[in-house]
């Protein structure tokens, strides 16, 4: 969740291009922008990687490389493309038959080598001076297969003179992780995930071990979240796996919905596997395998076979900013069913039980802000419509466990704040009331606070 800078163009900076026509797919190179067919439309896309379809070997080429030898007519190329002005989740491998070579192709301009060398020397000098001053230049984040942690903050490169222990301590006390530009630019490494009766196509890159990447199907046990590269191993595991629910304490149950609380320090393997899975569907997340500072709340749906994971949210055990949620995800097979709203509501029920106000970690992505703004607005309007008399923002905050800032943000988004006779008042417009009536007609899932069996830990 966050801004979308284009892969291959760090920071979203513009690259000078040369537009020309090509007659053969082998003339396309990494970094060029060509047109491809997608859903009966013709869309411009940036080529991020090229491979031989038969051998599935990546052919890493740049704009400076000479065109591939097209004399071998048996070679059929596949291109990993990012559709311009579309979300990264649509990135995919396409066959050369979908390339529209009747349209011009934009190639990155080749840099003047003399100028380029000079600029490199200048950049090195600048980095040397900057490093002497105590800060560092942005670089590739270390790929340490020891953590998993994520958030929506702005990326800050780790300082080279800070030890891993100090960095983790800073992360423990300073909120979740920041987005890493090196992760954003990476290609999807999984084709299909199978969980129980569902097969899901991942949206983004997730750092599963290399031996599991690029397999036709990655099999994941929906109870313990262990993953396997082939069906035989997975079937053998399912015979031996005794789990029928997440390995934590069940703190809520009503109808077929249950919530389990899991301590990241006690169930490291499960929580790390959960974070690997969630990274397939959450973009702009830096992963750390230090799950100790987190509690994970897993929402499940029960049937005769067990409790099947629907989604989850995580929160820090100790947050100096009173954040009640660090990361939230509803698995794709359960999206658009109202479960995301239930997860948000449950996070505030926990805040009410603690006697605190809470808020999700900031900054929120565009999609996250939209979801939370909608939830805040619906709760506030529902409360105000049935209220007779005067009420202050502080009282609303106490009744909902929303922060004052979040309440004001929601009210301003509804254009409900008015200045009348020397004081501010809340006015619900006709448009807001019409939206409220539509909301009331829907059968929304709700958390029953009487079914919550949970005591805050001191």
PDB file of C-alpha atoms in Angstrom, residues 33-228:
ATOM      1  CA  UNK A  33       7.759   0.250 -23.986  1.00  0.00           C
ATOM      2  CA  UNK A  34       5.757  -1.641 -26.564  1.00  0.00           C
ATOM      3  CA  UNK A  35       2.091  -2.422 -27.120  1.00  0.00           C
ATOM      4  CA  UNK A  36       0.532  -5.761 -26.141  1.00  0.00           C
ATOM      5  CA  UNK A  37      -2.946  -7.218 -26.262  1.00  0.00           C
ATOM      6  CA  UNK A  38      -4.651  -7.467 -22.866  1.00  0.00           C
ATOM      7  CA  UNK A  39      -8.331  -8.316 -22.283  1.00  0.00           C
ATOM      8  CA  UNK A  40      -9.299  -7.489 -25.862  1.00  0.00           C
ATOM      9  CA  UNK A  41      -7.550  -4.137 -25.574  1.00  0.00           C
ATOM     10  CA  UNK A  42      -4.208  -2.835 -26.800  1.00  0.00           C
ATOM     11  CA  UNK A  43      -2.155  -1.451 -23.921  1.00  0.00           C
ATOM     12  CA  UNK A  44       1.303   0.032 -23.699  1.00  0.00           C
ATOM     13  CA  UNK A  45       3.595  -1.896 -21.382  1.00  0.00           C
ATOM     14  CA  UNK A  46       7.170  -1.696 -20.161  1.00  0.00           C
ATOM     15  CA  UNK A  47       9.247  -4.836 -20.704  1.00  0.00           C
ATOM     16  CA  UNK A  48      10.908  -5.855 -17.431  1.00  0.00           C
ATOM     17  CA  UNK A  49      12.366  -9.222 -18.421  1.00  0.00           C
ATOM     18  CA  UNK A  50      12.639 -11.602 -21.385  1.00  0.00           C
ATOM     19  CA  UNK A  51      12.911 -15.395 -21.482  1.00  0.00           C
ATOM     20  CA  UNK A  52      12.828 -18.311 -23.857  1.00  0.00           C
ATOM     21  CA  UNK A  53       9.328 -19.774 -23.559  1.00  0.00           C
ATOM     22  CA  UNK A  54      10.508 -23.348 -24.028  1.00  0.00           C
ATOM     23  CA  UNK A  55      13.509 -23.205 -21.698  1.00  0.00           C
ATOM     24  CA  UNK A  56      12.059 -20.678 -19.217  1.00  0.00           C
ATOM     25  CA  UNK A  57      15.537 -19.166 -18.908  1.00  0.00           C
ATOM     26  CA  UNK A  58      15.657 -15.465 -18.220  1.00  0.00           C
ATOM     27  CA  UNK A  59      17.469 -13.537 -20.950  1.00  0.00           C
ATOM     28  CA  UNK A  60      18.689 -10.497 -19.079  1.00  0.00           C
ATOM     29  CA  UNK A  61      19.157  -7.753 -21.645  1.00  0.00           C
ATOM     30  CA  UNK A  62      19.369  -4.000 -21.458  1.00  0.00           C
ATOM     31  CA  UNK A  63      18.881  -1.259 -23.998  1.00  0.00           C
ATOM     32  CA  UNK A  64      22.653  -1.186 -24.609  1.00  0.00           C
ATOM     33  CA  UNK A  65      22.737  -4.835 -25.680  1.00  0.00           C
ATOM     34  CA  UNK A  66      22.630  -5.736 -29.335  1.00  0.00           C
ATOM     35  CA  UNK A  67      19.352  -7.235 -30.613  1.00  0.00           C
ATOM     36  CA  UNK A  68      19.079 -10.979 -30.207  1.00  0.00           C
ATOM     37  CA  UNK A  69      19.891 -13.211 -33.126  1.00  0.00           C
ATOM     38  CA  UNK A  70      16.555 -14.011 -34.773  1.00  0.00           C
ATOM     39  CA  UNK A  71      18.040 -16.584 -37.143  1.00  0.00           C
ATOM     40  CA  UNK A  72      16.848 -19.422 -34.891  1.00  0.00           C
ATOM     41  CA  UNK A  73      13.163 -19.432 -35.752  1.00  0.00           C
ATOM     42  CA  UNK A  74      12.386 -22.083 -33.132  1.00  0.00           C
ATOM     43  CA  UNK A  75      12.947 -19.691 -30.257  1.00  0.00           C
ATOM     44  CA  UNK A  76       9.718 -18.161 -28.956  1.00  0.00           C
ATOM     45  CA  UNK A  77      10.069 -15.360 -26.475  1.00  0.00           C
ATOM     46  CA  UNK A  78       7.988 -14.410 -23.462  1.00  0.00           C
ATOM     47  CA  UNK A  79       8.041 -10.912 -21.991  1.00  0.00           C
ATOM     48  CA  UNK A  80       7.373  -9.921 -18.396  1.00  0.00           C
ATOM     49  CA  UNK A  81       5.544  -6.614 -18.751  1.00  0.00           C
ATOM     50  CA  UNK A  82       4.170  -3.837 -16.578  1.00  0.00           C
ATOM     51  CA  UNK A  83       1.171  -2.112 -18.128  1.00  0.00           C
ATOM     52  CA  UNK A  84       1.680   1.647 -18.069  1.00  0.00           C
ATOM     53  CA  UNK A  85      -0.675   3.468 -15.675  1.00  0.00           C
ATOM     54  CA  UNK A  86      -2.046   0.195 -14.300  1.00  0.00           C
ATOM     55  CA  UNK A  87      -1.484  -1.439 -10.907  1.00  0.00           C
ATOM     56  CA  UNK A  88       1.549  -3.706 -10.518  1.00  0.00           C
ATOM     57  CA  UNK A  89      -0.700  -6.636  -9.683  1.00  0.00           C
ATOM     58  CA  UNK A  90      -1.493  -6.888 -13.403  1.00  0.00           C
ATOM     59  CA  UNK A  91       2.159  -7.491 -14.301  1.00  0.00           C
ATOM     60  CA  UNK A  92       2.492 -10.790 -16.142  1.00  0.00           C
ATOM     61  CA  UNK A  93       4.386 -12.943 -18.609  1.00  0.00           C
ATOM     62  CA  UNK A  94       3.009 -12.607 -22.153  1.00  0.00           C
ATOM     63  CA  UNK A  95       3.885 -14.507 -25.297  1.00  0.00           C
ATOM     64  CA  UNK A  96       5.354 -12.756 -28.302  1.00  0.00           C
ATOM     65  CA  UNK A  97       2.109 -13.404 -30.215  1.00  0.00           C
ATOM     66  CA  UNK A  98       0.455 -10.736 -28.055  1.00  0.00           C
ATOM     67  CA  UNK A  99       2.978  -8.066 -29.075  1.00  0.00           C
ATOM     68  CA  UNK A 100       1.587  -5.481 -31.484  1.00  0.00           C
ATOM     69  CA  UNK A 101       4.596  -4.655 -33.617  1.00  0.00           C
ATOM     70  CA  UNK A 102       2.481  -2.573 -35.987  1.00  0.00           C
ATOM     71  CA  UNK A 103       2.714   0.165 -33.365  1.00  0.00           C
ATOM     72  CA  UNK A 104       5.870   2.129 -32.491  1.00  0.00           C
ATOM     73  CA  UNK A 105       8.151   1.027 -29.663  1.00  0.00           C
ATOM     74  CA  UNK A 106       9.822   3.458 -27.244  1.00  0.00           C
ATOM     75  CA  UNK A 107      13.419   2.505 -26.389  1.00  0.00           C
ATOM     76  CA  UNK A 108      15.434   4.204 -23.604  1.00  0.00           C
ATOM     77  CA  UNK A 109      18.050   6.486 -25.100  1.00  0.00           C
ATOM     78  CA  UNK A 110      21.606   5.188 -24.853  1.00  0.00           C
ATOM     79  CA  UNK A 111      23.705   7.327 -22.565  1.00  0.00           C
ATOM     80  CA  UNK A 112      26.863   8.977 -23.815  1.00  0.00           C
ATOM     81  CA  UNK A 113      29.596   6.819 -22.318  1.00  0.00           C
ATOM     82  CA  UNK A 114      31.944   9.739 -21.658  1.00  0.00           C
ATOM     83  CA  UNK A 115      29.219  11.732 -19.943  1.00  0.00           C
ATOM     84  CA  UNK A 116      28.009   8.635 -18.188  1.00  0.00           C
ATOM     85  CA  UNK A 117      31.463   7.901 -16.810  1.00  0.00           C
ATOM     86  CA  UNK A 118      31.802  11.461 -15.600  1.00  0.00           C
ATOM     87  CA  UNK A 119      28.428  11.355 -13.913  1.00  0.00           C
ATOM     88  CA  UNK A 120      29.352   8.087 -12.222  1.00  0.00           C
ATOM     89  CA  UNK A 121      32.556   9.622 -10.884  1.00  0.00           C
ATOM     90  CA  UNK A 122      30.593  12.631  -9.636  1.00  0.00           C
ATOM     91  CA  UNK A 123      28.042  10.363  -8.014  1.00  0.00           C
ATOM     92  CA  UNK A 124      30.789   8.405  -6.263  1.00  0.00           C
ATOM     93  CA  UNK A 125      32.324  11.621  -4.964  1.00  0.00           C
ATOM     94  CA  UNK A 126      28.916  12.798  -3.752  1.00  0.00           C
ATOM     95  CA  UNK A 127      28.267   9.518  -1.949  1.00  0.00           C
ATOM     96  CA  UNK A 128      31.705   9.630  -0.355  1.00  0.00           C
ATOM     97  CA  UNK A 129      31.034  13.125   0.970  1.00  0.00           C
ATOM     98  CA  UNK A 130      27.534  12.234   2.073  1.00  0.00           C
ATOM     99  CA  UNK A 131      28.685   9.128   3.917  1.00  0.00           C
ATOM    100  CA  UNK A 132      31.342  11.151   5.699  1.00  0.00           C
ATOM    101  CA  UNK A 133      28.602  13.465   6.895  1.00  0.00           C
ATOM    102  CA  UNK A 134      26.696  10.619   8.525  1.00  0.00           C
ATOM    103  CA  UNK A 135      23.915   9.890   6.051  1.00  0.00           C
ATOM    104  CA  UNK A 136      23.844   7.312   3.305  1.00  0.00           C
ATOM    105  CA  UNK A 137      22.827   7.026  -0.303  1.00  0.00           C
ATOM    106  CA  UNK A 138      19.861   4.857  -1.183  1.00  0.00           C
ATOM    107  CA  UNK A 139      20.882   1.349  -2.154  1.00  0.00           C
ATOM    108  CA  UNK A 140      19.646  -2.195  -2.266  1.00  0.00           C
ATOM    109  CA  UNK A 141      18.162  -3.302   1.044  1.00  0.00           C
ATOM    110  CA  UNK A 142      19.853  -6.334   2.567  1.00  0.00           C
ATOM    111  CA  UNK A 143      18.006  -9.546   1.751  1.00  0.00           C
ATOM    112  CA  UNK A 144      18.188 -11.189   5.166  1.00  0.00           C
ATOM    113  CA  UNK A 145      16.046 -14.353   5.298  1.00  0.00           C
ATOM    114  CA  UNK A 146      15.452 -13.922   8.984  1.00  0.00           C
ATOM    115  CA  UNK A 147      12.400 -11.608   9.337  1.00  0.00           C
ATOM    116  CA  UNK A 148       9.123 -10.496   8.179  1.00  0.00           C
ATOM    117  CA  UNK A 149       7.586  -7.178   8.971  1.00  0.00           C
ATOM    118  CA  UNK A 150       5.814  -4.581   6.894  1.00  0.00           C
ATOM    119  CA  UNK A 151       4.102  -1.221   6.765  1.00  0.00           C
ATOM    120  CA  UNK A 152       3.282   1.796   4.608  1.00  0.00           C
ATOM    121  CA  UNK A 153       5.950   4.285   5.642  1.00  0.00           C
ATOM    122  CA  UNK A 154       8.210   6.155   3.263  1.00  0.00           C
ATOM    123  CA  UNK A 155      11.383   4.235   2.428  1.00  0.00           C
ATOM    124  CA  UNK A 156      14.564   5.185   4.228  1.00  0.00           C
ATOM    125  CA  UNK A 157      17.717   3.314   3.422  1.00  0.00           C
ATOM    126  CA  UNK A 158      19.319   1.592   6.429  1.00  0.00           C
ATOM    127  CA  UNK A 159      22.472   3.275   7.658  1.00  0.00           C
ATOM    128  CA  UNK A 160      25.613   1.252   7.165  1.00  0.00           C
ATOM    129  CA  UNK A 161      27.094   2.304  10.504  1.00  0.00           C
ATOM    130  CA  UNK A 162      24.100   0.993  12.482  1.00  0.00           C
ATOM    131  CA  UNK A 163      24.300  -2.577  13.740  1.00  0.00           C
ATOM    132  CA  UNK A 164      21.500  -5.060  13.110  1.00  0.00           C
ATOM    133  CA  UNK A 165      20.659  -5.094  16.830  1.00  0.00           C
ATOM    134  CA  UNK A 166      20.302  -1.311  16.942  1.00  0.00           C
ATOM    135  CA  UNK A 167      18.258  -1.331  13.737  1.00  0.00           C
ATOM    136  CA  UNK A 168      15.841  -3.948  15.114  1.00  0.00           C
ATOM    137  CA  UNK A 169      15.578  -2.022  18.385  1.00  0.00           C
ATOM    138  CA  UNK A 170      14.739   1.117  16.437  1.00  0.00           C
ATOM    139  CA  UNK A 171      12.100  -0.787  14.518  1.00  0.00           C
ATOM    140  CA  UNK A 172      10.643  -2.197  17.715  1.00  0.00           C
ATOM    141  CA  UNK A 173      10.059   1.292  19.122  1.00  0.00           C
ATOM    142  CA  UNK A 174       9.484   3.281  15.952  1.00  0.00           C
ATOM    143  CA  UNK A 175       6.599   1.530  14.231  1.00  0.00           C
ATOM    144  CA  UNK A 176       6.594  -0.831  11.305  1.00  0.00           C
ATOM    145  CA  UNK A 177       8.978  -1.172   8.433  1.00  0.00           C
ATOM    146  CA  UNK A 178       9.295   1.116   5.467  1.00  0.00           C
ATOM    147  CA  UNK A 179       8.873   0.360   1.836  1.00  0.00           C
ATOM    148  CA  UNK A 180      11.985  -0.708   0.004  1.00  0.00           C
ATOM    149  CA  UNK A 181      12.398   0.460  -3.565  1.00  0.00           C
ATOM    150  CA  UNK A 182      14.476  -2.618  -4.319  1.00  0.00           C
ATOM    151  CA  UNK A 183      11.503  -4.821  -3.403  1.00  0.00           C
ATOM    152  CA  UNK A 184       9.006  -2.753  -5.385  1.00  0.00           C
ATOM    153  CA  UNK A 185      10.849  -3.323  -8.644  1.00  0.00           C
ATOM    154  CA  UNK A 186      10.986  -7.097  -8.318  1.00  0.00           C
ATOM    155  CA  UNK A 187       8.933  -9.396 -10.518  1.00  0.00           C
ATOM    156  CA  UNK A 188       6.351 -11.862  -9.310  1.00  0.00           C
ATOM    157  CA  UNK A 189       8.061 -15.152  -8.562  1.00  0.00           C
ATOM    158  CA  UNK A 190       5.010 -17.359  -8.025  1.00  0.00           C
ATOM    159  CA  UNK A 191       2.468 -18.461 -10.606  1.00  0.00           C
ATOM    160  CA  UNK A 192      -0.379 -20.023  -8.615  1.00  0.00           C
ATOM    161  CA  UNK A 193      -0.979 -20.689  -4.920  1.00  0.00           C
ATOM    162  CA  UNK A 194      -3.254 -23.529  -3.849  1.00  0.00           C
ATOM    163  CA  UNK A 195      -4.833 -23.335  -0.386  1.00  0.00           C
ATOM    164  CA  UNK A 196      -7.474 -25.913   0.390  1.00  0.00           C
ATOM    165  CA  UNK A 197     -10.128 -25.807  -2.313  1.00  0.00           C
ATOM    166  CA  UNK A 198      -8.925 -22.493  -3.759  1.00  0.00           C
ATOM    167  CA  UNK A 199      -6.286 -21.645  -6.340  1.00  0.00           C
ATOM    168  CA  UNK A 200      -5.167 -18.012  -6.270  1.00  0.00           C
ATOM    169  CA  UNK A 201      -2.834 -16.062  -8.528  1.00  0.00           C
ATOM    170  CA  UNK A 202      -0.365 -13.930  -6.500  1.00  0.00           C
ATOM    171  CA  UNK A 203      -0.243 -10.214  -7.179  1.00  0.00           C
ATOM    172  CA  UNK A 204       3.271  -9.293  -6.116  1.00  0.00           C
ATOM    173  CA  UNK A 205       6.727 -10.651  -5.359  1.00  0.00           C
ATOM    174  CA  UNK A 206       7.197 -12.574  -2.115  1.00  0.00           C
ATOM    175  CA  UNK A 207      10.630 -13.793  -0.923  1.00  0.00           C
ATOM    176  CA  UNK A 208       9.866 -17.483  -0.700  1.00  0.00           C
ATOM    177  CA  UNK A 209      13.026 -19.654  -0.913  1.00  0.00           C
ATOM    178  CA  UNK A 210      14.432 -19.888  -4.417  1.00  0.00           C
ATOM    179  CA  UNK A 211      13.637 -23.582  -4.790  1.00  0.00           C
ATOM    180  CA  UNK A 212       9.917 -22.791  -4.427  1.00  0.00           C
ATOM    181  CA  UNK A 213       9.889 -19.896  -6.867  1.00  0.00           C
ATOM    182  CA  UNK A 214       8.570 -20.275 -10.414  1.00  0.00           C
ATOM    183  CA  UNK A 215       6.960 -23.647  -9.683  1.00  0.00           C
ATOM    184  CA  UNK A 216       3.669 -24.219 -11.535  1.00  0.00           C
ATOM    185  CA  UNK A 217       1.748 -24.375  -8.237  1.00  0.00           C
ATOM    186  CA  UNK A 218       2.867 -23.618  -4.682  1.00  0.00           C
ATOM    187  CA  UNK A 219       0.842 -25.731  -2.231  1.00  0.00           C
ATOM    188  CA  UNK A 220       0.159 -24.112   1.147  1.00  0.00           C
ATOM    189  CA  UNK A 221      -1.480 -25.868   4.086  1.00  0.00           C
ATOM    190  CA  UNK A 222      -4.381 -23.644   5.121  1.00  0.00           C
ATOM    191  CA  UNK A 223      -3.998 -24.589   8.798  1.00  0.00           C
ATOM    192  CA  UNK A 224      -0.240 -24.388   9.508  1.00  0.00           C
ATOM    193  CA  UNK A 225       0.726 -22.362   6.368  1.00  0.00           C
ATOM    194  CA  UNK A 226       3.663 -24.644   5.542  1.00  0.00           C
ATOM    195  CA  UNK A 227       4.438 -24.592   1.816  1.00  0.00           C
ATOM    196  CA  UNK A 228       5.446 -27.292  -0.674  1.00  0.00           C
TER     197      UNK A 228
END
